[in-house]
GROMACS .gro file of C-alpha atoms in nm:
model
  188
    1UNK     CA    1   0.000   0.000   0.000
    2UNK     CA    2   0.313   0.237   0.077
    3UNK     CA    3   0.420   0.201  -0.258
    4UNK     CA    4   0.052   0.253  -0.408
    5UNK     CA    5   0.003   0.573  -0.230
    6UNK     CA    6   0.397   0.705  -0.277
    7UNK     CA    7   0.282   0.662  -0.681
    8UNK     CA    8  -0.064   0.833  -0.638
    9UNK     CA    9   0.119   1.094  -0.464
   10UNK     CA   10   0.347   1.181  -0.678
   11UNK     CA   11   0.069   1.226  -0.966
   12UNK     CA   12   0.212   0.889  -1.131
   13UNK     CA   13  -0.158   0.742  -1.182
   14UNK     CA   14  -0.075   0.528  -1.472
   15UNK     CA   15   0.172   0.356  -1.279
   16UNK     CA   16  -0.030   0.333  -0.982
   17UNK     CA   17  -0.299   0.185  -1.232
   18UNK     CA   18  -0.059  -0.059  -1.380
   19UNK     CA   19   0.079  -0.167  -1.046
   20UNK     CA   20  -0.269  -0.296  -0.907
   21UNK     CA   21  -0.315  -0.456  -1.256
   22UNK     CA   22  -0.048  -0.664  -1.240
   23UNK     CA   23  -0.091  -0.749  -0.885
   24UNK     CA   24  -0.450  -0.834  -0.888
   25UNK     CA   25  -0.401  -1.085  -1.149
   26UNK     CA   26  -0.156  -1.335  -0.913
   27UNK     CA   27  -0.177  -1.535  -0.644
   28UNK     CA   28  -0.206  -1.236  -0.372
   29UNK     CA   29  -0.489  -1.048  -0.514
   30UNK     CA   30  -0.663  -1.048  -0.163
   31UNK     CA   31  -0.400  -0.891  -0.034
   32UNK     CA   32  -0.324  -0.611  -0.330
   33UNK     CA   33  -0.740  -0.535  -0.261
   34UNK     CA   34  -0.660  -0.527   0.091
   35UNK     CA   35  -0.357  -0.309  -0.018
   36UNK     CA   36  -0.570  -0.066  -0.203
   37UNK     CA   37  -0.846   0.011  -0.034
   38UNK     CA   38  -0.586   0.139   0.310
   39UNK     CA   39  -0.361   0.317  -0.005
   40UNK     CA   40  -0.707   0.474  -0.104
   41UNK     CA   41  -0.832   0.603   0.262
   42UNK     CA   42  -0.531   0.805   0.237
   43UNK     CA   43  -0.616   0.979  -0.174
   44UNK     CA   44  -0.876   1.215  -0.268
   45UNK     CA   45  -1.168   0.982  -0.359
   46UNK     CA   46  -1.212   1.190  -0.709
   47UNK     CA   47  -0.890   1.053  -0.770
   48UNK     CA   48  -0.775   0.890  -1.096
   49UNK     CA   49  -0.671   0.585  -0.893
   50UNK     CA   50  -0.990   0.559  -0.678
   51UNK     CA   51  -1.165   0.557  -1.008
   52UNK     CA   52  -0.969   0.327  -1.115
   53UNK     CA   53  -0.990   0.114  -0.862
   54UNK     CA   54  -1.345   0.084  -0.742
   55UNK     CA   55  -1.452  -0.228  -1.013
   56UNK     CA   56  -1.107  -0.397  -0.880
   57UNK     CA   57  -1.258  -0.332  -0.546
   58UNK     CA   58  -1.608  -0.448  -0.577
   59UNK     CA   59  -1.491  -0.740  -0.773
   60UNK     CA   60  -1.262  -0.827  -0.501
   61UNK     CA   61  -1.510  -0.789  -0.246
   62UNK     CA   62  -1.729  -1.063  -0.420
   63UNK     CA   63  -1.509  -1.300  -0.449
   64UNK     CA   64  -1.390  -1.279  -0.100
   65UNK     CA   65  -1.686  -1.267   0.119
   66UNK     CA   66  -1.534  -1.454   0.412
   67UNK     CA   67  -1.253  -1.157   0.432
   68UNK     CA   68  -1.277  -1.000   0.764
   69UNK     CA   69  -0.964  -0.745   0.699
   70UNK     CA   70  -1.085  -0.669   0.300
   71UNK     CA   71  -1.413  -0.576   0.465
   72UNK     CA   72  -1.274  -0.352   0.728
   73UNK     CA   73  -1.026  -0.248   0.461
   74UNK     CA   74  -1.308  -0.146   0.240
   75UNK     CA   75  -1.504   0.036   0.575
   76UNK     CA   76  -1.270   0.248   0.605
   77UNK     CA   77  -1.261   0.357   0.266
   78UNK     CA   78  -1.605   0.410   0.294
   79UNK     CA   79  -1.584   0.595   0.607
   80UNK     CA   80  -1.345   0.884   0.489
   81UNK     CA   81  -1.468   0.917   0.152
   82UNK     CA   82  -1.820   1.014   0.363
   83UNK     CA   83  -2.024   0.686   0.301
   84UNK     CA   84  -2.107   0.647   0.613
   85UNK     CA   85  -2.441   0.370   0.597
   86UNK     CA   86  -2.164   0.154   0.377
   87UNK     CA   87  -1.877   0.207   0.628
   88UNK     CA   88  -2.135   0.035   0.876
   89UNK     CA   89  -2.200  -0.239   0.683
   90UNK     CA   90  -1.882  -0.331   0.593
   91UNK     CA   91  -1.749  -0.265   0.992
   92UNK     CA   92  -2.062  -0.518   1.098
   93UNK     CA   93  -1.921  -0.764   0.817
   94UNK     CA   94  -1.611  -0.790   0.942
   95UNK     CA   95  -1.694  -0.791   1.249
   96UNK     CA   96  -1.960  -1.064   1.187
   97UNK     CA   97  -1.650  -1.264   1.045
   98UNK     CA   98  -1.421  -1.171   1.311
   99UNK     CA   99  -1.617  -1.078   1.627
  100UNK     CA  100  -1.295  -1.012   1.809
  101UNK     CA  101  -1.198  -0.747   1.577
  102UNK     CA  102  -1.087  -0.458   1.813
  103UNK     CA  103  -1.064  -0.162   1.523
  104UNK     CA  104  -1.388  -0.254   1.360
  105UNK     CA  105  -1.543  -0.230   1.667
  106UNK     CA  106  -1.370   0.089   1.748
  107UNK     CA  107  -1.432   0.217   1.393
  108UNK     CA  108  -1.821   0.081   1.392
  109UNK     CA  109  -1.870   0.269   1.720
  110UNK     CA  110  -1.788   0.640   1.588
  111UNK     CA  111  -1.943   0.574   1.254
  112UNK     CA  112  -2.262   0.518   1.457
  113UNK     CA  113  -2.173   0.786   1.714
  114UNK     CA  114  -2.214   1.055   1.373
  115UNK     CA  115  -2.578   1.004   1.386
  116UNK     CA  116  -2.780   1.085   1.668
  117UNK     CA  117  -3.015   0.783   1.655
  118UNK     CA  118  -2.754   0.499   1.651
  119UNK     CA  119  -2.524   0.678   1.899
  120UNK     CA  120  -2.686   0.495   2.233
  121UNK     CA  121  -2.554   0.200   2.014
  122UNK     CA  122  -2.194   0.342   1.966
  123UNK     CA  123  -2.165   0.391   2.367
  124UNK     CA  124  -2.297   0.052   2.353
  125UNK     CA  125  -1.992  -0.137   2.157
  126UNK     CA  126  -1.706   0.098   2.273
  127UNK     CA  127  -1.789  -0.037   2.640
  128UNK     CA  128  -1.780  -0.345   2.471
  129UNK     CA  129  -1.466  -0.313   2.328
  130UNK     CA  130  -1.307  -0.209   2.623
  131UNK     CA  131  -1.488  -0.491   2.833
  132UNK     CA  132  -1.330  -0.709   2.582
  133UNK     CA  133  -0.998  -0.533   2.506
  134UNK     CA  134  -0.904  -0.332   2.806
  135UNK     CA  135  -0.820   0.007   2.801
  136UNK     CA  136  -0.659   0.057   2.523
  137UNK     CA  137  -0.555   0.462   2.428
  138UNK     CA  138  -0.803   0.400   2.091
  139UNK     CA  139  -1.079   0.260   2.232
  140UNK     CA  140  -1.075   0.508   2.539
  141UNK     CA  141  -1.004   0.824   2.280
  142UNK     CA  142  -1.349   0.681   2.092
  143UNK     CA  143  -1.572   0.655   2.387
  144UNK     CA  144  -1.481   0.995   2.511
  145UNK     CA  145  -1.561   1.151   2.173
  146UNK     CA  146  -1.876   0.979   2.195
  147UNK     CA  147  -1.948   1.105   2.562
  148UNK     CA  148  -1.845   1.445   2.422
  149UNK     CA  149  -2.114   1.408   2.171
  150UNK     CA  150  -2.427   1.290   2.384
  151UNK     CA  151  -2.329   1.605   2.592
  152UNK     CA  152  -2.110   1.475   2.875
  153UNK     CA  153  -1.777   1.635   2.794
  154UNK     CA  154  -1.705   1.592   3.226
  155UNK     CA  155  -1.702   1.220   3.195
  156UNK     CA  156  -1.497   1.217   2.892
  157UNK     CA  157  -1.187   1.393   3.039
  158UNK     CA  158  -1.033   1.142   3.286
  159UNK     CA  159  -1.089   0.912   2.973
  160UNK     CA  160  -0.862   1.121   2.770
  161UNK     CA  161  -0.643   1.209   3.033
  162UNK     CA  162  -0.565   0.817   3.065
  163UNK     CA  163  -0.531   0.760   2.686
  164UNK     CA  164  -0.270   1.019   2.709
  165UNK     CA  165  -0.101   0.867   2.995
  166UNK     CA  166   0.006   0.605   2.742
  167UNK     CA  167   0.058   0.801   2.438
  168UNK     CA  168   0.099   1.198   2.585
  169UNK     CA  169   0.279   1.333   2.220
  170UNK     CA  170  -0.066   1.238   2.017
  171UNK     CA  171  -0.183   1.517   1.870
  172UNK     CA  172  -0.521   1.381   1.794
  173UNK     CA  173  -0.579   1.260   2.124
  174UNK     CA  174  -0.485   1.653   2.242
  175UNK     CA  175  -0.692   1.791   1.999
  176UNK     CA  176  -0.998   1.604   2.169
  177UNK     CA  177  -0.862   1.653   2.493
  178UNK     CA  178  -0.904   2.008   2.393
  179UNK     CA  179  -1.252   1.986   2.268
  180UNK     CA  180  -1.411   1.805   2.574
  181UNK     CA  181  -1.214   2.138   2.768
  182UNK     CA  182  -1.421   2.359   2.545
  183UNK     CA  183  -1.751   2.162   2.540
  184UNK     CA  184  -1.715   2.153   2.955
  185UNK     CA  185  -1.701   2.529   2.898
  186UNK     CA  186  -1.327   2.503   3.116
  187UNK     CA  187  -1.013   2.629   2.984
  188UNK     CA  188  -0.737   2.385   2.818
   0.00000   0.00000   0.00000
């Protein structure tokens, strides 16, 4: 996928093009669609690549339907080119085919949390997650978003505070730090 986005990047689309040609045509064709789809979270989705690529994708996707990592793969794709309802589906898939799939159950949870009538459901599998997981920086960064968003930015600080504890440089876990600060009406 490094080498698939590196080509994108540098505005070498043909290649790019060429590259998951060739590849999805052997033995590892899974894993080239597995490939793509992370190299395409990262690309503009009007891109000539994620044009390119979205037959190779659905193609792959039905003729793997017992993939677990293709279909989280393919949710995230979904979930940062804004198809959300998709995103869903494809996070339940995999996690139908791998219940004990930590980051589709992280990921499921705050595509859920960005509507207000599934969010009850997002609190639901975070707690789940971290029943099942522990508490891991991720999981705890996700359910304090989501206690930020049903209005309970107070709870979600000591959350963030200990997903810092283990990882204090990252900036996105500052940046939400931040917010629950601001939606507690304190100062950072």
């Amino acid at each position: 996928s490094n080498l698939l986005i590196l080509l994108a990047q540098e505005d070498l689309s043909d290649e790019a093009v060429g590259l998951v040609t060739r590849l999805s045509a052997g033995p590892d064709s899974l894993d080239t669609a597995i490939a793509l789809a992370d190299a395409l979270t990262l690309l503009p989705a009007g891109s000539r690549l994620a044009r390119e690529a979205e037959s190779r994708l659905r193609t792959s996707i039905e003729n793997n339907p017992r993939s677990a990592e293709l279909a989280y793969s393919v949710a995230n794709l979904r979930y940062v080119s804004g198809s959300r309802d998709e995103a869903t589906t494809f996070y339940r898939k995999a996690l139908e085919l791998k219940p004990d799939h930590k980051l589709a159950m992280n990921n499921l949870a705050l595509v859920l949390a960005d509507r207000r009538d599934s969010i009850q459901e997002a609190l639901k599998i975070i707690d789940g997650a971290i029943a099942k997981f522990g508490k891991d920086a991720t999981l705890l960064d996700t359910k304090g978003q989501i206690l930020v968003l049903l209005g309970r930015p107070q709870d979600a600080l000591p959350l963030f505070g200990e997903a810092l504890s283990s990882q204090p440089a990252d900036a996105i876990l500052l940046l939400h730090l931040a917010n629950a600060y601001l939606s507690a009406g304190r100062a950072v």
